[in-house]
GROMACS .gro file of C-alpha atoms in nm:
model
  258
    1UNK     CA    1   3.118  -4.966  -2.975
    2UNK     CA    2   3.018  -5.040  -3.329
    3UNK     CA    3   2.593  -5.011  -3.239
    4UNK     CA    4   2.356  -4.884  -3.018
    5UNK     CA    5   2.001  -4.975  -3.060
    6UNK     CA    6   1.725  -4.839  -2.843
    7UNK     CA    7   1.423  -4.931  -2.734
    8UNK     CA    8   1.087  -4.797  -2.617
    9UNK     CA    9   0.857  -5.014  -2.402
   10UNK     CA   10   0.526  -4.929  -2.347
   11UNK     CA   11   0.437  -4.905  -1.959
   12UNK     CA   12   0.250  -5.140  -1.792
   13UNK     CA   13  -0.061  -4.928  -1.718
   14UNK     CA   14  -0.110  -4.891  -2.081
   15UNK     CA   15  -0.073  -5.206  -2.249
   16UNK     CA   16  -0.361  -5.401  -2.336
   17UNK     CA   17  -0.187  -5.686  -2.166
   18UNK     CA   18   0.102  -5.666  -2.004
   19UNK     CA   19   0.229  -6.066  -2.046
   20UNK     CA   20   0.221  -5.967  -2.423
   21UNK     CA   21   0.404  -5.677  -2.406
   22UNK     CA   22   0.707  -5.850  -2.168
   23UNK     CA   23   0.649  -6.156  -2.419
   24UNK     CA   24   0.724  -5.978  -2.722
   25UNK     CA   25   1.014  -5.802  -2.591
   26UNK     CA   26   1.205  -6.086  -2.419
   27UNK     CA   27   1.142  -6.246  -2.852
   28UNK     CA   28   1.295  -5.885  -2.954
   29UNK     CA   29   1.643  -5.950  -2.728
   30UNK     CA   30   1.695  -6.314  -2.771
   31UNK     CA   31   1.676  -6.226  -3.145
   32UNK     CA   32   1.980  -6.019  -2.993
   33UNK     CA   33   2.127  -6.279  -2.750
   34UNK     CA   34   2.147  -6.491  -3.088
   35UNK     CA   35   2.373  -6.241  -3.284
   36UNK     CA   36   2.678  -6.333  -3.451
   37UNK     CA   37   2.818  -6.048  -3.412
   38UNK     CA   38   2.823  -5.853  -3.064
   39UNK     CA   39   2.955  -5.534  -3.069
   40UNK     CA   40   2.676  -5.382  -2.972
   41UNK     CA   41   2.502  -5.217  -2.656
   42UNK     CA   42   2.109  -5.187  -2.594
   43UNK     CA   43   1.941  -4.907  -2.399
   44UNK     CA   44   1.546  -5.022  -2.313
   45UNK     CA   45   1.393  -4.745  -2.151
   46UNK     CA   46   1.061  -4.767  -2.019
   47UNK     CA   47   0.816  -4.692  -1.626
   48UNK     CA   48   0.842  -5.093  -1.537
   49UNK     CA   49   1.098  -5.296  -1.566
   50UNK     CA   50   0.977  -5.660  -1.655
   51UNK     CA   51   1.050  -5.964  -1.427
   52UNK     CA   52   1.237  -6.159  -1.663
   53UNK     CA   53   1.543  -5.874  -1.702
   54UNK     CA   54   1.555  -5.788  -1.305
   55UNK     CA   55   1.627  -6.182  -1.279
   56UNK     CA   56   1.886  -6.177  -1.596
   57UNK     CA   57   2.046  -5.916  -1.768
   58UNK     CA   58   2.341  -5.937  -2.005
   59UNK     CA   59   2.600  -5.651  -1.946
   60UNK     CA   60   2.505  -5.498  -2.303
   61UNK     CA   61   2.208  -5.450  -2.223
   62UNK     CA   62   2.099  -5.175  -2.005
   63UNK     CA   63   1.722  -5.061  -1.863
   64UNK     CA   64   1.691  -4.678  -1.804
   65UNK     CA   65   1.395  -4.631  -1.631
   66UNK     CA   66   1.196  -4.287  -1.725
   67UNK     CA   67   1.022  -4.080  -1.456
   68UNK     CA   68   0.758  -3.868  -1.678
   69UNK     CA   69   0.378  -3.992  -1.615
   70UNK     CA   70   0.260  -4.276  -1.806
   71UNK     CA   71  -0.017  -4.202  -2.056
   72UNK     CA   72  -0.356  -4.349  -1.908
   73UNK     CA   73  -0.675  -4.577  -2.050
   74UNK     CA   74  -0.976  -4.450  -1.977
   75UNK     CA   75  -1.236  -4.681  -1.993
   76UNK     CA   76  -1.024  -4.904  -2.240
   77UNK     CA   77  -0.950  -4.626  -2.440
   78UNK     CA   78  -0.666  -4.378  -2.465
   79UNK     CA   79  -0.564  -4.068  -2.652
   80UNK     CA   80  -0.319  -4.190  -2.945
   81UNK     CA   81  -0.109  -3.895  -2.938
   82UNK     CA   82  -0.085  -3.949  -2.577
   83UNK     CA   83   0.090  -4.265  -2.649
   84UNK     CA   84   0.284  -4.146  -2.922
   85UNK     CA   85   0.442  -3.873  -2.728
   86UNK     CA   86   0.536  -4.115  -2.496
   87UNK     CA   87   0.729  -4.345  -2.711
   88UNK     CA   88   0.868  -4.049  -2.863
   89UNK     CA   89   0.991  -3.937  -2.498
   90UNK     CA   90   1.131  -4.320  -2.402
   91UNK     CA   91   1.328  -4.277  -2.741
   92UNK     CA   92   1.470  -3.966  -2.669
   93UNK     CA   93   1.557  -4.130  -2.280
   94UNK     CA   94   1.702  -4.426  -2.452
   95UNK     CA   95   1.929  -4.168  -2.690
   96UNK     CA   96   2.069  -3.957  -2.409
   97UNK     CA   97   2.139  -4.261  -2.239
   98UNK     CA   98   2.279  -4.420  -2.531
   99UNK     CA   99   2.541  -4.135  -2.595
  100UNK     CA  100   2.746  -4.263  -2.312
  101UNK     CA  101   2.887  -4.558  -2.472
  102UNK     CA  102   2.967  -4.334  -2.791
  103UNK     CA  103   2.830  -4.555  -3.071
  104UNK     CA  104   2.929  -4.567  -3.395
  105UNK     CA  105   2.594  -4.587  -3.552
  106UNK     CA  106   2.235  -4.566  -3.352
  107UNK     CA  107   1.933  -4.791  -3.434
  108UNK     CA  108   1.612  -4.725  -3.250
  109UNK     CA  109   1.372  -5.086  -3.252
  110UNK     CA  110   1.012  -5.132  -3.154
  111UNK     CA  111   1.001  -5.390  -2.894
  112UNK     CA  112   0.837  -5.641  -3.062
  113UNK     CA  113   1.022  -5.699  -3.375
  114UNK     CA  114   1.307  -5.896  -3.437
  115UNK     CA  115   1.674  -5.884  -3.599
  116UNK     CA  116   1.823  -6.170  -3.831
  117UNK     CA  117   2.122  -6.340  -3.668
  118UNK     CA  118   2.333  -6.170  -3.912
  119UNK     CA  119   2.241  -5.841  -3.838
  120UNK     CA  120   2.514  -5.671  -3.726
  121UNK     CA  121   2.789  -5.836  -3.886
  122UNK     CA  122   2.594  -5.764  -4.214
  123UNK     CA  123   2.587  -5.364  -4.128
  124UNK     CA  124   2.961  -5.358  -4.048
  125UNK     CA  125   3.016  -5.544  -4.443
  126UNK     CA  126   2.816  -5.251  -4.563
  127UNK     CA  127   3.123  -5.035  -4.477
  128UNK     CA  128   3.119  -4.655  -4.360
  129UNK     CA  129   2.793  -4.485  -4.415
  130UNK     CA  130   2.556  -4.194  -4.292
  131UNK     CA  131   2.219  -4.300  -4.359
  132UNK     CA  132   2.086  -4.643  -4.371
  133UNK     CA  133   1.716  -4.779  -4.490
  134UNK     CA  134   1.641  -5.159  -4.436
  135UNK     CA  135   1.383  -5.255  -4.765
  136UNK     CA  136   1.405  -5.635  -4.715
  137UNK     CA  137   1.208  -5.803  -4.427
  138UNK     CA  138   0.925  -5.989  -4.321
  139UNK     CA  139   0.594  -5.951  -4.148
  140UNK     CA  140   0.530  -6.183  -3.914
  141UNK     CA  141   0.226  -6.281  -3.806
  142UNK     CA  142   0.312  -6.424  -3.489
  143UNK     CA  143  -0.090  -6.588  -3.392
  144UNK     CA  144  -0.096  -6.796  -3.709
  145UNK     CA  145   0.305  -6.833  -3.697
  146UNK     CA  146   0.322  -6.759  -4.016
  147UNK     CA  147   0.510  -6.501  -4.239
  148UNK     CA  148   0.494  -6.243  -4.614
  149UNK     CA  149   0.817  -6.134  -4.734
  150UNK     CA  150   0.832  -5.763  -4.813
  151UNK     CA  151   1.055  -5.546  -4.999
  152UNK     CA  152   0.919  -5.207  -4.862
  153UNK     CA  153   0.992  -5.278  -4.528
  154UNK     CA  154   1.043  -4.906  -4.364
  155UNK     CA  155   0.691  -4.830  -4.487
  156UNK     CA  156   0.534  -5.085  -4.250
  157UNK     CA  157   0.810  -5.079  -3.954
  158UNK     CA  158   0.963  -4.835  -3.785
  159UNK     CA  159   1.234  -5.065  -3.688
  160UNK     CA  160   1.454  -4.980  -4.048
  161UNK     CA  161   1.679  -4.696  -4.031
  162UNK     CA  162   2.040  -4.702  -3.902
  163UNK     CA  163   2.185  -4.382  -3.855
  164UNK     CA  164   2.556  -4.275  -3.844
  165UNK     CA  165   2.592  -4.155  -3.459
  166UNK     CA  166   2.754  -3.823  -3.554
  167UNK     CA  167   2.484  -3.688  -3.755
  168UNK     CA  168   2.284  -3.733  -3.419
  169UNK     CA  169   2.150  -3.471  -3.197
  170UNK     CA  170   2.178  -3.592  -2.856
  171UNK     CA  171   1.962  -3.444  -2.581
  172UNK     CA  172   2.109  -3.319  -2.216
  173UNK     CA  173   1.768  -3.339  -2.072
  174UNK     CA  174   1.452  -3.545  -2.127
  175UNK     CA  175   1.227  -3.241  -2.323
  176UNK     CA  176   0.914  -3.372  -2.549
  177UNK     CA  177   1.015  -3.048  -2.773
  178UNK     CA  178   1.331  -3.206  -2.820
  179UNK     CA  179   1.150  -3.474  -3.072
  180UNK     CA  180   1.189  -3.207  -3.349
  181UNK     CA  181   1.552  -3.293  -3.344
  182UNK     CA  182   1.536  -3.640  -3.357
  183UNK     CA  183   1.501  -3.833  -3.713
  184UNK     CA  184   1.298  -4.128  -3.514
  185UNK     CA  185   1.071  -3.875  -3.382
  186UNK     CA  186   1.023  -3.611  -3.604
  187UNK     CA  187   0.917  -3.805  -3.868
  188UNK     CA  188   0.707  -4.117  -3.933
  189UNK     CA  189   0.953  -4.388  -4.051
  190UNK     CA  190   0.872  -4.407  -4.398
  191UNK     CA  191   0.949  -4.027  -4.412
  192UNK     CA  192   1.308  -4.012  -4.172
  193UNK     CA  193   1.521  -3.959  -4.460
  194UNK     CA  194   1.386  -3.590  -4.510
  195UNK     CA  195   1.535  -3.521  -4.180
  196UNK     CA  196   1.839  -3.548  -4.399
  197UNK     CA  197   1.716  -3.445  -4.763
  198UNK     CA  198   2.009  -3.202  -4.909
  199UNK     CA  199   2.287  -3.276  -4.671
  200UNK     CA  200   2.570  -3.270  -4.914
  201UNK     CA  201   2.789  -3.558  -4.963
  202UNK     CA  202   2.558  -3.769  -4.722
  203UNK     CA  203   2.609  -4.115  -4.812
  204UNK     CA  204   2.245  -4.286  -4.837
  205UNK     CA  205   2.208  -4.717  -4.875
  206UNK     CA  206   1.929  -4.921  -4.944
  207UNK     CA  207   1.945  -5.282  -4.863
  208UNK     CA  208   1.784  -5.532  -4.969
  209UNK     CA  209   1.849  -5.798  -4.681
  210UNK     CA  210   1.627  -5.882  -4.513
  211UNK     CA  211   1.745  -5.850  -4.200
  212UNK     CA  212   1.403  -5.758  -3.996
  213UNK     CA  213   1.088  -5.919  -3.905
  214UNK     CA  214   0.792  -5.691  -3.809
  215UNK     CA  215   0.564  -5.844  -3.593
  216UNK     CA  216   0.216  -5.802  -3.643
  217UNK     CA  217  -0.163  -5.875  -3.504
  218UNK     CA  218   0.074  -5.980  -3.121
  219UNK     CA  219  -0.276  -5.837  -2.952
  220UNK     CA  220  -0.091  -5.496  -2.817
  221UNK     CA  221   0.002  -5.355  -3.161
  222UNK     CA  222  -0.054  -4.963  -3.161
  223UNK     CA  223  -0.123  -5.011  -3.556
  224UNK     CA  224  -0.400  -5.249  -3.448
  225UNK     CA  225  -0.632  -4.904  -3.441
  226UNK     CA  226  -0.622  -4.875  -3.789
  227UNK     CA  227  -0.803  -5.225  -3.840
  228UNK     CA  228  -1.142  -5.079  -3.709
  229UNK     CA  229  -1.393  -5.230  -3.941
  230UNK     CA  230  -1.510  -5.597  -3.977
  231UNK     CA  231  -1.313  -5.583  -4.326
  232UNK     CA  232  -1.032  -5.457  -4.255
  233UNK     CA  233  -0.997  -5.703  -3.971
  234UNK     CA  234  -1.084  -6.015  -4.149
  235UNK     CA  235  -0.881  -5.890  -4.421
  236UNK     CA  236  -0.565  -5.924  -4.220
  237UNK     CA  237  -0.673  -6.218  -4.098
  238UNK     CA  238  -0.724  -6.376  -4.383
  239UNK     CA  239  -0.368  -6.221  -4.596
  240UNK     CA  240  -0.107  -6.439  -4.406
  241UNK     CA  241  -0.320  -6.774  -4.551
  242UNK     CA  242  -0.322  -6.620  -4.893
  243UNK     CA  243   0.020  -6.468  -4.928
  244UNK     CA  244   0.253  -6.554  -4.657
  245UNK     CA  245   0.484  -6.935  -4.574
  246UNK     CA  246   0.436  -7.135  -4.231
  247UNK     CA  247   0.759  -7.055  -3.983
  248UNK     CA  248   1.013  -7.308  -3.996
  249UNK     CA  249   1.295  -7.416  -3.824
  250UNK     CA  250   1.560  -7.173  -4.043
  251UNK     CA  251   1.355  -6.886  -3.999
  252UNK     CA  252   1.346  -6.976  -3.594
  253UNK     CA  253   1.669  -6.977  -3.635
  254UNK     CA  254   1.786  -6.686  -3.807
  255UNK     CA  255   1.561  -6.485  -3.596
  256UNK     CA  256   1.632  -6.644  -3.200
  257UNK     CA  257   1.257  -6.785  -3.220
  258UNK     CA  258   1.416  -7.194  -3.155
   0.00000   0.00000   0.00000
């Protein structure tokens, strides 16, 4: 198995709304379903299981439901490390999961972004490598269906680091002190590489393709916290207008959306 790419879903308890959440992810795998290339295997792990994967579920893709206690809203409100914590156990699920089908190279992917067509078969042209950072993307700014190109996209999205499978730790046992030996979870996404900083002869590549879209502003974004003033708000609503291009049919599909 060339890939594995994981996937933490947010349970249902905690998402502002759980359509949303099931929306976005069943976007995330038919960006998947429409891959060129498929030599590649999928662990979602997550407490529910949405309706449209019990009714059909590809045999690459697998859902490994976790048994740890759900972070909970009170009053419409949560504790944010709560809920980082828990993505940061579902990833580390997802990984010991994952080790089974003995990838060559793990991804991990927020489940609501979305891989070019070309994806894969683009990654296996790159030839063999240890540490991969995706710099081209786009946000997408899925309400106004409209998009910005970006060249800095693993400081917005966590969904941009491929990592060579043996340079992996991979956990026995589901342990939230086992995050210090995960690159996903140790470090914020713009900062994974230092997880690796002075291996010698690690081979590091940039690319340039842009082979992700990071959706944004879906109405169950975690990063929607930041935008907690009036400004900031109508700031974002206001930058796909200025800056960004109206979705059209090659971008639907390149990225499953048709």
């Amino acid at each position: 198995m060339f890939l594995g790419i994981i996937i933490p879903i947010k349970a249902k308890q905690v998402s502002r709304d759980w359509n949303i959440t099931c929306h976005s992810l069943e976007a995330t795998l038919a960006s998947l379903y429409n891959q060129a290339d498929h030599d590649f295997v999928v662990v979602i792990a997550g407490h529910d299981v949405p309706d449209f994967l019990e009714k059909n579920k590809p045999s690459n893709i697998e859902f490994c439901r976790v048994n740890f206690p759900s972070p909970e809203r009170v009053d419409g409100l949560f504790n944010p490390q709560d809920l980082i914590n828990d993505k940061n156990l579902k990833i580390i699920s997802a990984l010991k999961e994952i080790n089974k089908y003995s990838p060559e190279y793990v991804f991990q992917l927020d489940s609501d972004d979305l891989l070019h067509k070309d994806f894969v078969k683009l990654l296996k042209m790159k030839g063999s490598f240890d540490f991969l950072t995706i710099d081209g993307g786009y946000i997408l700014f899925e309400s106004c269906q409209r998009y910005i190109i970006t060249n800095e996209l693993n400081q917005y999205c966590g969904s941009s680091v491929v990592i060579k499978s043996s340079h992996l730790n991979f956990p026995n046992s589901v342990d939230i002190e086992f995050r210090l030996e995960v690159p996903w979870t140790k470090h914020r996404h713009m900062n994974i590489h230092n997880f690796y900083k002075g291996t010698p002869s690690f081979k590091f590549l940039r690319t340039p393709d842009r082979l992700v879209s990071y959706v944004v502003a879906s109405g169950d974004n975690f990063s929607d916290r930041w935008r907690n003033s009036f400004f900031k708000k109508l700031r974002w609503k206001v930058k796909p207008y200025l800056f960004g291009k109206r979705i059209d049919r090659i971008f639907r599909n390149n990225f499953g959306l048709l």
